[in-house]
């Protein structure tokens, strides 16, 4: 989720940048150009950070930042372990 403090105009500008960068990643991968791919991936990261999707958290609710944690190492571990057992999830096996 993007940082809600961004104006709609700024958010859209950053989303457009992100989409351009993602397209550039695909083009570089198809062309097998490692340097261009690295540059495009850096542009994706920069856009995601500007949007607030990566980097420091933008919310101030006191909740822990569980980004980049495996579900089994969070308070959601039991829920995650039961996905697929009740038919509600699509994950049958996690290795």
Short mmCIF file of C-alpha atoms in Angstrom, two decimals:
data_model
loop_
_atom_site.label_atom_id
_atom_site.label_comp_id
_atom_site.label_asym_id
_atom_site.label_seq_id
_atom_site.Cartn_x
_atom_site.Cartn_y
_atom_site.Cartn_z
CA UNK A 1 0.00 0.00 0.00
CA UNK A 2 1.24 3.44 -0.85
CA UNK A 3 1.76 6.07 1.82
CA UNK A 4 -1.66 7.77 2.18
CA UNK A 5 0.00 11.13 2.86
CA UNK A 6 1.05 11.31 -0.81
CA UNK A 7 -1.17 13.49 -2.96
CA UNK A 8 -3.08 11.66 -5.66
CA UNK A 9 -1.03 13.43 -8.33
CA UNK A 10 2.29 12.44 -6.69
CA UNK A 11 1.13 8.87 -6.05
CA UNK A 12 0.09 8.47 -9.69
CA UNK A 13 3.40 9.94 -10.91
CA UNK A 14 5.29 7.42 -8.78
CA UNK A 15 3.09 4.52 -9.91
CA UNK A 16 3.77 5.53 -13.52
CA UNK A 17 7.52 5.54 -12.76
CA UNK A 18 7.21 2.12 -11.15
CA UNK A 19 5.40 0.69 -14.17
CA UNK A 20 8.03 2.14 -16.55
CA UNK A 21 10.79 0.62 -14.44
CA UNK A 22 9.05 -2.78 -14.34
CA UNK A 23 8.68 -2.73 -18.11
CA UNK A 24 12.39 -1.86 -18.38
CA UNK A 25 13.23 -4.91 -16.23
CA UNK A 26 11.31 -7.13 -18.64
CA UNK A 27 12.96 -5.61 -21.69
CA UNK A 28 16.42 -5.98 -20.17
CA UNK A 29 15.74 -9.59 -19.17
CA UNK A 30 14.56 -10.51 -22.66
CA UNK A 31 17.63 -8.81 -24.13
CA UNK A 32 19.81 -10.56 -21.53
CA UNK A 33 21.45 -7.25 -20.66
CA UNK A 34 22.57 -7.59 -17.04
CA UNK A 35 23.66 -3.97 -16.59
CA UNK A 36 20.35 -2.64 -17.93
CA UNK A 37 18.43 -5.09 -15.74
CA UNK A 38 20.31 -3.98 -12.64
CA UNK A 39 19.61 -0.34 -13.48
CA UNK A 40 15.92 -1.06 -14.07
CA UNK A 41 15.65 -3.00 -10.81
CA UNK A 42 17.23 -0.07 -8.98
CA UNK A 43 14.59 2.20 -10.54
CA UNK A 44 11.85 -0.18 -9.33
CA UNK A 45 13.30 -0.08 -5.82
CA UNK A 46 13.54 3.72 -5.89
CA UNK A 47 9.91 4.08 -6.97
CA UNK A 48 8.70 1.58 -4.36
CA UNK A 49 10.59 3.44 -1.64
CA UNK A 50 9.13 6.76 -2.78
CA UNK A 51 5.65 5.23 -2.67
CA UNK A 52 6.28 3.93 0.85
CA UNK A 53 6.05 0.27 -0.18
CA UNK A 54 9.64 -0.35 0.93
CA UNK A 55 11.90 1.28 3.46
CA UNK A 56 10.88 2.84 6.74
CA UNK A 57 7.26 2.42 7.71
CA UNK A 58 4.99 5.42 7.23
CA UNK A 59 2.32 4.41 9.71
CA UNK A 60 2.49 5.40 13.35
CA UNK A 61 0.01 3.01 15.00
CA UNK A 62 2.59 1.29 17.21
CA UNK A 63 2.15 -2.05 15.42
CA UNK A 64 5.37 -3.94 14.73
CA UNK A 65 6.74 -3.84 11.21
CA UNK A 66 6.36 -7.42 9.98
CA UNK A 67 7.47 -6.63 6.45
CA UNK A 68 10.08 -9.02 5.14
CA UNK A 69 9.25 -11.62 7.82
CA UNK A 70 8.15 -15.13 7.00
CA UNK A 71 4.56 -15.70 8.13
CA UNK A 72 5.64 -18.61 10.33
CA UNK A 73 7.77 -16.16 12.36
CA UNK A 74 4.95 -13.73 13.06
CA UNK A 75 1.79 -13.63 15.17
CA UNK A 76 0.04 -15.01 12.04
CA UNK A 77 1.93 -18.33 12.21
CA UNK A 78 -1.08 -20.45 13.28
CA UNK A 79 -3.33 -18.93 10.64
CA UNK A 80 -0.69 -19.46 7.97
CA UNK A 81 -0.02 -23.07 9.04
CA UNK A 82 -3.73 -23.86 8.64
CA UNK A 83 -4.09 -22.39 5.15
CA UNK A 84 -5.29 -25.04 2.78
CA UNK A 85 -6.51 -27.33 5.54
CA UNK A 86 -9.87 -25.61 5.75
CA UNK A 87 -10.14 -25.05 2.03
CA UNK A 88 -9.82 -21.27 2.41
CA UNK A 89 -6.29 -20.99 1.10
CA UNK A 90 -4.57 -22.00 -2.08
CA UNK A 91 -1.31 -23.10 -0.53
CA UNK A 92 -1.01 -26.84 -0.13
CA UNK A 93 2.60 -27.13 0.92
CA UNK A 94 5.30 -24.68 1.93
CA UNK A 95 8.88 -25.77 1.98
#
